[in-house]
mmCIF file of C-alpha atoms in Angstrom:
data_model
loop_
_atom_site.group_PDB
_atom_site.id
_atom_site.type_symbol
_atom_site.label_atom_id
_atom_site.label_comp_id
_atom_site.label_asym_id
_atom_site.label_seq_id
_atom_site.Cartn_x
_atom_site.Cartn_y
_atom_site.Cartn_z
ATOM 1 C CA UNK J 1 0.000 0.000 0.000
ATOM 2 C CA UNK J 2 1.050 3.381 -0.964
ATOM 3 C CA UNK J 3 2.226 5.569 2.053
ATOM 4 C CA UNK J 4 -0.498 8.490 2.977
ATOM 5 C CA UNK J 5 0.311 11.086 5.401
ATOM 6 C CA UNK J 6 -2.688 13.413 6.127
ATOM 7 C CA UNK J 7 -2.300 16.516 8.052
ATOM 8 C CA UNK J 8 -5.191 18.901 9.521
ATOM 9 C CA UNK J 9 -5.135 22.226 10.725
ATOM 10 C CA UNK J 10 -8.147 23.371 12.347
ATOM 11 C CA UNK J 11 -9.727 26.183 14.112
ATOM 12 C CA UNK J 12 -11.614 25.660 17.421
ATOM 13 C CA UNK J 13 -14.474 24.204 16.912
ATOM 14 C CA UNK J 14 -14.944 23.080 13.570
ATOM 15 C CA UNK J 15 -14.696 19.927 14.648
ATOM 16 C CA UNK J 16 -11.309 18.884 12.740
ATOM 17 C CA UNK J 17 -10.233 15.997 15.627
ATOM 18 C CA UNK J 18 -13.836 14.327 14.946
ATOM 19 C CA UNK J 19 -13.063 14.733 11.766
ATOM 20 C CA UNK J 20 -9.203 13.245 11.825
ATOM 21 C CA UNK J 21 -10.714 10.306 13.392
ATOM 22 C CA UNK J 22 -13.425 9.655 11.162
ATOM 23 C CA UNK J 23 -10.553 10.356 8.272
ATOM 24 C CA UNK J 24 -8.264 8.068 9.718
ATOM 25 C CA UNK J 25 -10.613 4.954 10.261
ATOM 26 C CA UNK J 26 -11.816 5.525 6.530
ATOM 27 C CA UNK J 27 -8.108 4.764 5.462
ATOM 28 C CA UNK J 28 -6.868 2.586 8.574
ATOM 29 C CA UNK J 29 -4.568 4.586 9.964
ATOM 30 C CA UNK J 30 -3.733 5.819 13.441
ATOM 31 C CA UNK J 31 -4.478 9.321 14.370
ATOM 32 C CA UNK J 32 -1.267 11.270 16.620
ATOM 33 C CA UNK J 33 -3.164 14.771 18.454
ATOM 34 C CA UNK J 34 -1.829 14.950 22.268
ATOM 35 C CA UNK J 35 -1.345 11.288 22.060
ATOM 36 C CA UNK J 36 1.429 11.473 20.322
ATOM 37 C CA UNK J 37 3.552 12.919 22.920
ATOM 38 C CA UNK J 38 2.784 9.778 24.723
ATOM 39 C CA UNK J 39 4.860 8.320 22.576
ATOM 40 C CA UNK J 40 7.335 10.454 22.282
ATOM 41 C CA UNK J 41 8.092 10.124 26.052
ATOM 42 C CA UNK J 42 8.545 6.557 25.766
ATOM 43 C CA UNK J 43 10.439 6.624 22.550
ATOM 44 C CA UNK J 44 12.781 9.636 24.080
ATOM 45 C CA UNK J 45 12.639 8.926 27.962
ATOM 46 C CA UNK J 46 11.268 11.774 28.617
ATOM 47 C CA UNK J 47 8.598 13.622 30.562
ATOM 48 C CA UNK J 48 5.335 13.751 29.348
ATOM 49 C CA UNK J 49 3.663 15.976 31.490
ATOM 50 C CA UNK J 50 6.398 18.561 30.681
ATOM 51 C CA UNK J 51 5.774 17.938 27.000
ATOM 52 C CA UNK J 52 1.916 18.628 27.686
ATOM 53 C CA UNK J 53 2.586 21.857 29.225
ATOM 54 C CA UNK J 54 4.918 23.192 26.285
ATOM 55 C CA UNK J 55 3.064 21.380 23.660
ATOM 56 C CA UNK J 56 1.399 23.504 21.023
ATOM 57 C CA UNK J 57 2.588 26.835 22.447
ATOM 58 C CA UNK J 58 4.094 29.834 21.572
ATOM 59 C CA UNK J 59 7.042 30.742 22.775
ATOM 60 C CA UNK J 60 7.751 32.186 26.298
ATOM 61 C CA UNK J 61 9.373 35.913 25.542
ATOM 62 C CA UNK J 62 10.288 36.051 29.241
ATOM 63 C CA UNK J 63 11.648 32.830 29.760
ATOM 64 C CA UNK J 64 13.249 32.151 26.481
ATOM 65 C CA UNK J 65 15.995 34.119 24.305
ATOM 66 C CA UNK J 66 16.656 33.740 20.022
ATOM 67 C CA UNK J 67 20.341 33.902 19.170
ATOM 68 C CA UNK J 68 21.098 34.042 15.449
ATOM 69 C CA UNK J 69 17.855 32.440 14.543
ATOM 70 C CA UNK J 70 17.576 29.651 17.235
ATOM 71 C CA UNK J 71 15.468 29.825 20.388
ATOM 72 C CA UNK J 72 16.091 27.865 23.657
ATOM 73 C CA UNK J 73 12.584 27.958 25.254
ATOM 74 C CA UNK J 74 10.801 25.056 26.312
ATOM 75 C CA UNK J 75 8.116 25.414 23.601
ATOM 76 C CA UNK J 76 10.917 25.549 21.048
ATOM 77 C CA UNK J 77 12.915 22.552 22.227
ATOM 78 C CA UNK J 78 9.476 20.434 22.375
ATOM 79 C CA UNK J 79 8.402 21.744 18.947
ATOM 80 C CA UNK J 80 12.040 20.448 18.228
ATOM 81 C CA UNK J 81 11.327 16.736 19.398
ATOM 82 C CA UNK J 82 7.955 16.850 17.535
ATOM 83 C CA UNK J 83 9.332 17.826 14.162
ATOM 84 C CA UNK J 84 12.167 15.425 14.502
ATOM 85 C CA UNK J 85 9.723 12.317 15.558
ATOM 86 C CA UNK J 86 7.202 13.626 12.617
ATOM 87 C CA UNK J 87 9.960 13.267 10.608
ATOM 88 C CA UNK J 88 11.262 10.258 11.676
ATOM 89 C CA UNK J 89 7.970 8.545 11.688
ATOM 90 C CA UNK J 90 7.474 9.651 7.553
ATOM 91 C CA UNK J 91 11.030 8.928 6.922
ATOM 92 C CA UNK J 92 10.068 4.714 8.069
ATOM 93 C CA UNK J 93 7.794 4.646 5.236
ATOM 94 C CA UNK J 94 4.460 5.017 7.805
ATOM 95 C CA UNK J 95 1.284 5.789 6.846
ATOM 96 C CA UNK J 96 -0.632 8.390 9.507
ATOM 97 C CA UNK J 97 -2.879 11.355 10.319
ATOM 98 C CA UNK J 98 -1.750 14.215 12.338
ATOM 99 C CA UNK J 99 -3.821 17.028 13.674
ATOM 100 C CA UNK J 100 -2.014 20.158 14.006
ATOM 101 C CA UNK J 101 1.588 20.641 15.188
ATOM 102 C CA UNK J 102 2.322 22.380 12.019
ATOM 103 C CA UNK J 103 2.560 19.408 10.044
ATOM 104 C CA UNK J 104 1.573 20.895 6.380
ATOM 105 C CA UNK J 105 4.895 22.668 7.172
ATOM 106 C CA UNK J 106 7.054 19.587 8.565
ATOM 107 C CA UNK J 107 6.347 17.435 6.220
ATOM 108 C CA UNK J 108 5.713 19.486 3.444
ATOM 109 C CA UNK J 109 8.540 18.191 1.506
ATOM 110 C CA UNK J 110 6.773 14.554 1.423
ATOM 111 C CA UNK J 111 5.244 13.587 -2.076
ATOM 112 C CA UNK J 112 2.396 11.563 -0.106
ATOM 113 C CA UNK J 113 1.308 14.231 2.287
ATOM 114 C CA UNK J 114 -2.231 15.721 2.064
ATOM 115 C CA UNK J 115 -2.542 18.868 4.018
ATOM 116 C CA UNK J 116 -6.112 20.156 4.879
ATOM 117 C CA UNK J 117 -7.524 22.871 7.451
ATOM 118 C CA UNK J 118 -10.439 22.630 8.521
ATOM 119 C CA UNK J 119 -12.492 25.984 9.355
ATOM 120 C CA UNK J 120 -16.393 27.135 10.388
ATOM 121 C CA UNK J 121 -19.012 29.592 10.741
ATOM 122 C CA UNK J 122 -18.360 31.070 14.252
ATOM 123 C CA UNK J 123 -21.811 30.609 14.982
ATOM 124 C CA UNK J 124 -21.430 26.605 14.291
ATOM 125 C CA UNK J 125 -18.081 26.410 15.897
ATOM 126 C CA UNK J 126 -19.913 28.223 18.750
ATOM 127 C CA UNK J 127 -22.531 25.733 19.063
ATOM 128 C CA UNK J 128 -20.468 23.053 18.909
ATOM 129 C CA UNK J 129 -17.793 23.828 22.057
ATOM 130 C CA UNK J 130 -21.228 25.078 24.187
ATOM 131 C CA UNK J 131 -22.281 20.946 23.245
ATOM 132 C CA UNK J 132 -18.990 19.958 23.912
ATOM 133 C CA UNK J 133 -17.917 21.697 27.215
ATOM 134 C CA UNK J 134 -21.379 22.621 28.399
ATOM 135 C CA UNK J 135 -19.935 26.475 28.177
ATOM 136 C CA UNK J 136 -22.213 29.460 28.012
ATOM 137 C CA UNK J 137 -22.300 31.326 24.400
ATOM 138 C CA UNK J 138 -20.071 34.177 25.947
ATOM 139 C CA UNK J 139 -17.642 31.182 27.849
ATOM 140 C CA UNK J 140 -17.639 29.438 24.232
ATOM 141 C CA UNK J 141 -16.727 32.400 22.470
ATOM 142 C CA UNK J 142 -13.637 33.687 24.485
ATOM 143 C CA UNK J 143 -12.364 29.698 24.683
ATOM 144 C CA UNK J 144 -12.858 29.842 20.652
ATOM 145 C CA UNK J 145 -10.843 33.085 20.395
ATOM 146 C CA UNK J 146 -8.100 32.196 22.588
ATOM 147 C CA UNK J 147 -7.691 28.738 21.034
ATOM 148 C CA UNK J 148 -7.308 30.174 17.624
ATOM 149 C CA UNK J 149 -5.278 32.990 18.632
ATOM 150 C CA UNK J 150 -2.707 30.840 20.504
ATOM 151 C CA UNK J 151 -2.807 28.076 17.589
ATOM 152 C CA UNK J 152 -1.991 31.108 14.922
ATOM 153 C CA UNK J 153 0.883 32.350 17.112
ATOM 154 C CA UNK J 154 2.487 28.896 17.849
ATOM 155 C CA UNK J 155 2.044 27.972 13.773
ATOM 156 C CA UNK J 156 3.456 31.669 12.795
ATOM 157 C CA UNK J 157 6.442 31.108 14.839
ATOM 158 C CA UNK J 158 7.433 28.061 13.649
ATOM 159 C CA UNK J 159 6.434 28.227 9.821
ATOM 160 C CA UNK J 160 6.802 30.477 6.910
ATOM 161 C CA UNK J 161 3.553 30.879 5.772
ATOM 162 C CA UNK J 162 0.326 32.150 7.824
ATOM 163 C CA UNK J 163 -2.255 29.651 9.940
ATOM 164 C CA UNK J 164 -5.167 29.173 7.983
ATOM 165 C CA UNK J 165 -3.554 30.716 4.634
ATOM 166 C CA UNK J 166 -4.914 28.503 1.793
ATOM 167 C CA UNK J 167 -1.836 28.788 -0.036
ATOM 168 C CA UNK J 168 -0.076 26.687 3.204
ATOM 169 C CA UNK J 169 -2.730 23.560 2.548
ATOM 170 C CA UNK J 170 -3.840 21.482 -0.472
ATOM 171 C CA UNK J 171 -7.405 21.901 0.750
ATOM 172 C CA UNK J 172 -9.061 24.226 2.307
ATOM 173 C CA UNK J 173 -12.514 23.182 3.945
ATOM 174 C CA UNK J 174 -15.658 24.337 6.308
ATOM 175 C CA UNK J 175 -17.080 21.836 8.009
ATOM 176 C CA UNK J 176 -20.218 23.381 8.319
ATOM 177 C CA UNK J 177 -22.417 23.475 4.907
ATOM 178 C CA UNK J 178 -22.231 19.602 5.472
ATOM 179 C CA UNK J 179 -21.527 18.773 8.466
ATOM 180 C CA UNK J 180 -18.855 16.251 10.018
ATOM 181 C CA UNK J 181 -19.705 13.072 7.933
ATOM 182 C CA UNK J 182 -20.318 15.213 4.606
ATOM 183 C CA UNK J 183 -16.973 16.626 5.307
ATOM 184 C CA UNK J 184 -15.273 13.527 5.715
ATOM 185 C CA UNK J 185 -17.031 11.641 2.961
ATOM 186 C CA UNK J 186 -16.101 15.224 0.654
ATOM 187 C CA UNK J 187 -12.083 15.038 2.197
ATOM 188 C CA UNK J 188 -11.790 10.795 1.691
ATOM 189 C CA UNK J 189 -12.923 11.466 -2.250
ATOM 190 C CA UNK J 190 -10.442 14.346 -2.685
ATOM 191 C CA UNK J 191 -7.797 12.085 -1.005
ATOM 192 C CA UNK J 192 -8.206 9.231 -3.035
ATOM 193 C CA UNK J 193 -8.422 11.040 -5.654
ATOM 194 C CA UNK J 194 -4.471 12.379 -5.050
ATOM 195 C CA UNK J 195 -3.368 8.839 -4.136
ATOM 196 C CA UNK J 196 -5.189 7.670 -7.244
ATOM 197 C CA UNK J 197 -3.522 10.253 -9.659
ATOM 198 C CA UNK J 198 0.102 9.238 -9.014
#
């Protein structure tokens, strides 16, 4: 079987985990989100808690200095050991899905990656985190606003081109004229479509 990376970028909200797992079973693959730095603690011996806290961050300004272009903070050195595993795990010929961690970017040099983001009507995206988290409109909206402004920072420190920028992604997609499974049935057609092509 042909190898098939597929990476998702999502805003908060628009449901892009459901719709990474409902991606991933459609093609049989495993899904990495926060539990891939399970792995990464037993593959590296290291901490995962501390890998949680720094994980998907940007970078600490007061605890962390740049010095000709390299930065020692603890969200840089974990986005460090994520790239490299990312890599490493593409490199072995493995066939995955991987939500977020700025993997259109990582991996972008990979002939059999797929890169999608996933975005939504606020409203939607709204509704959906009140379902989720049993938030208030007002609680949903500040948790959607922070999520997507610390995801934007985090992805425009660590990658040339903008979060959310269709010119980063080969597709571009809102989940909500369809719905989850539309979006998903819409996503596995354009996918197969690639792996077909080649």
């Amino acid at each position: 079987m042909k190898q098939i990376i597929i990476t998702l970028g999502r805003e908060s909200g628009s449901g892009g985990h459901e719709i990474a797992e409902k991606l991933a079973a459609r093609f049989s693959l495993p899904v990495y989100d926060v539990n891939l730095l399970a792995e990464i603690a037993k593959d590296k011996k290291l901490d995962e808690k501390v890998l949680r806290k720094f994980d998907e961050a940007p970078r600490s300004h007061l605890f962390g200095r740049s010095v000709k272009g390299l930065n020692n903070s603890m969200e840089a050195g974990v986005f460090a050991i994520e790239t490299a595993w990312l890599r490493e795990k593409a490199d072995s010929g493995k066939s995955f899905v991987i939500v977020g961690r700025c993997a259109e970017s990582v991996l972008a040099d990979y002939p059999c990656v797929t890169s999608l983001f996933i975005y939504g009507d606020p409203d939607a995206r709204i509704t959906r985190l009140m379902a989720r988290h049993g938030f208030s409109q007002k609680e949903a909206a500040d948790y959607m606003h922070k999520r997507d402004k610390r995801r934007r920072s985090y992805h425009n420190e660590n990658c040339t081109g903008d979060w959310g920028d269709a010119v980063n992604y080969h597709l571009c997609v809102s989940s909500t004229p369809l719905g989850i499974d539309g979006t998903v049935d819409l996503l596995e057609h354009y996918i197969r479509m690639r792996i077909n092509k080649d």
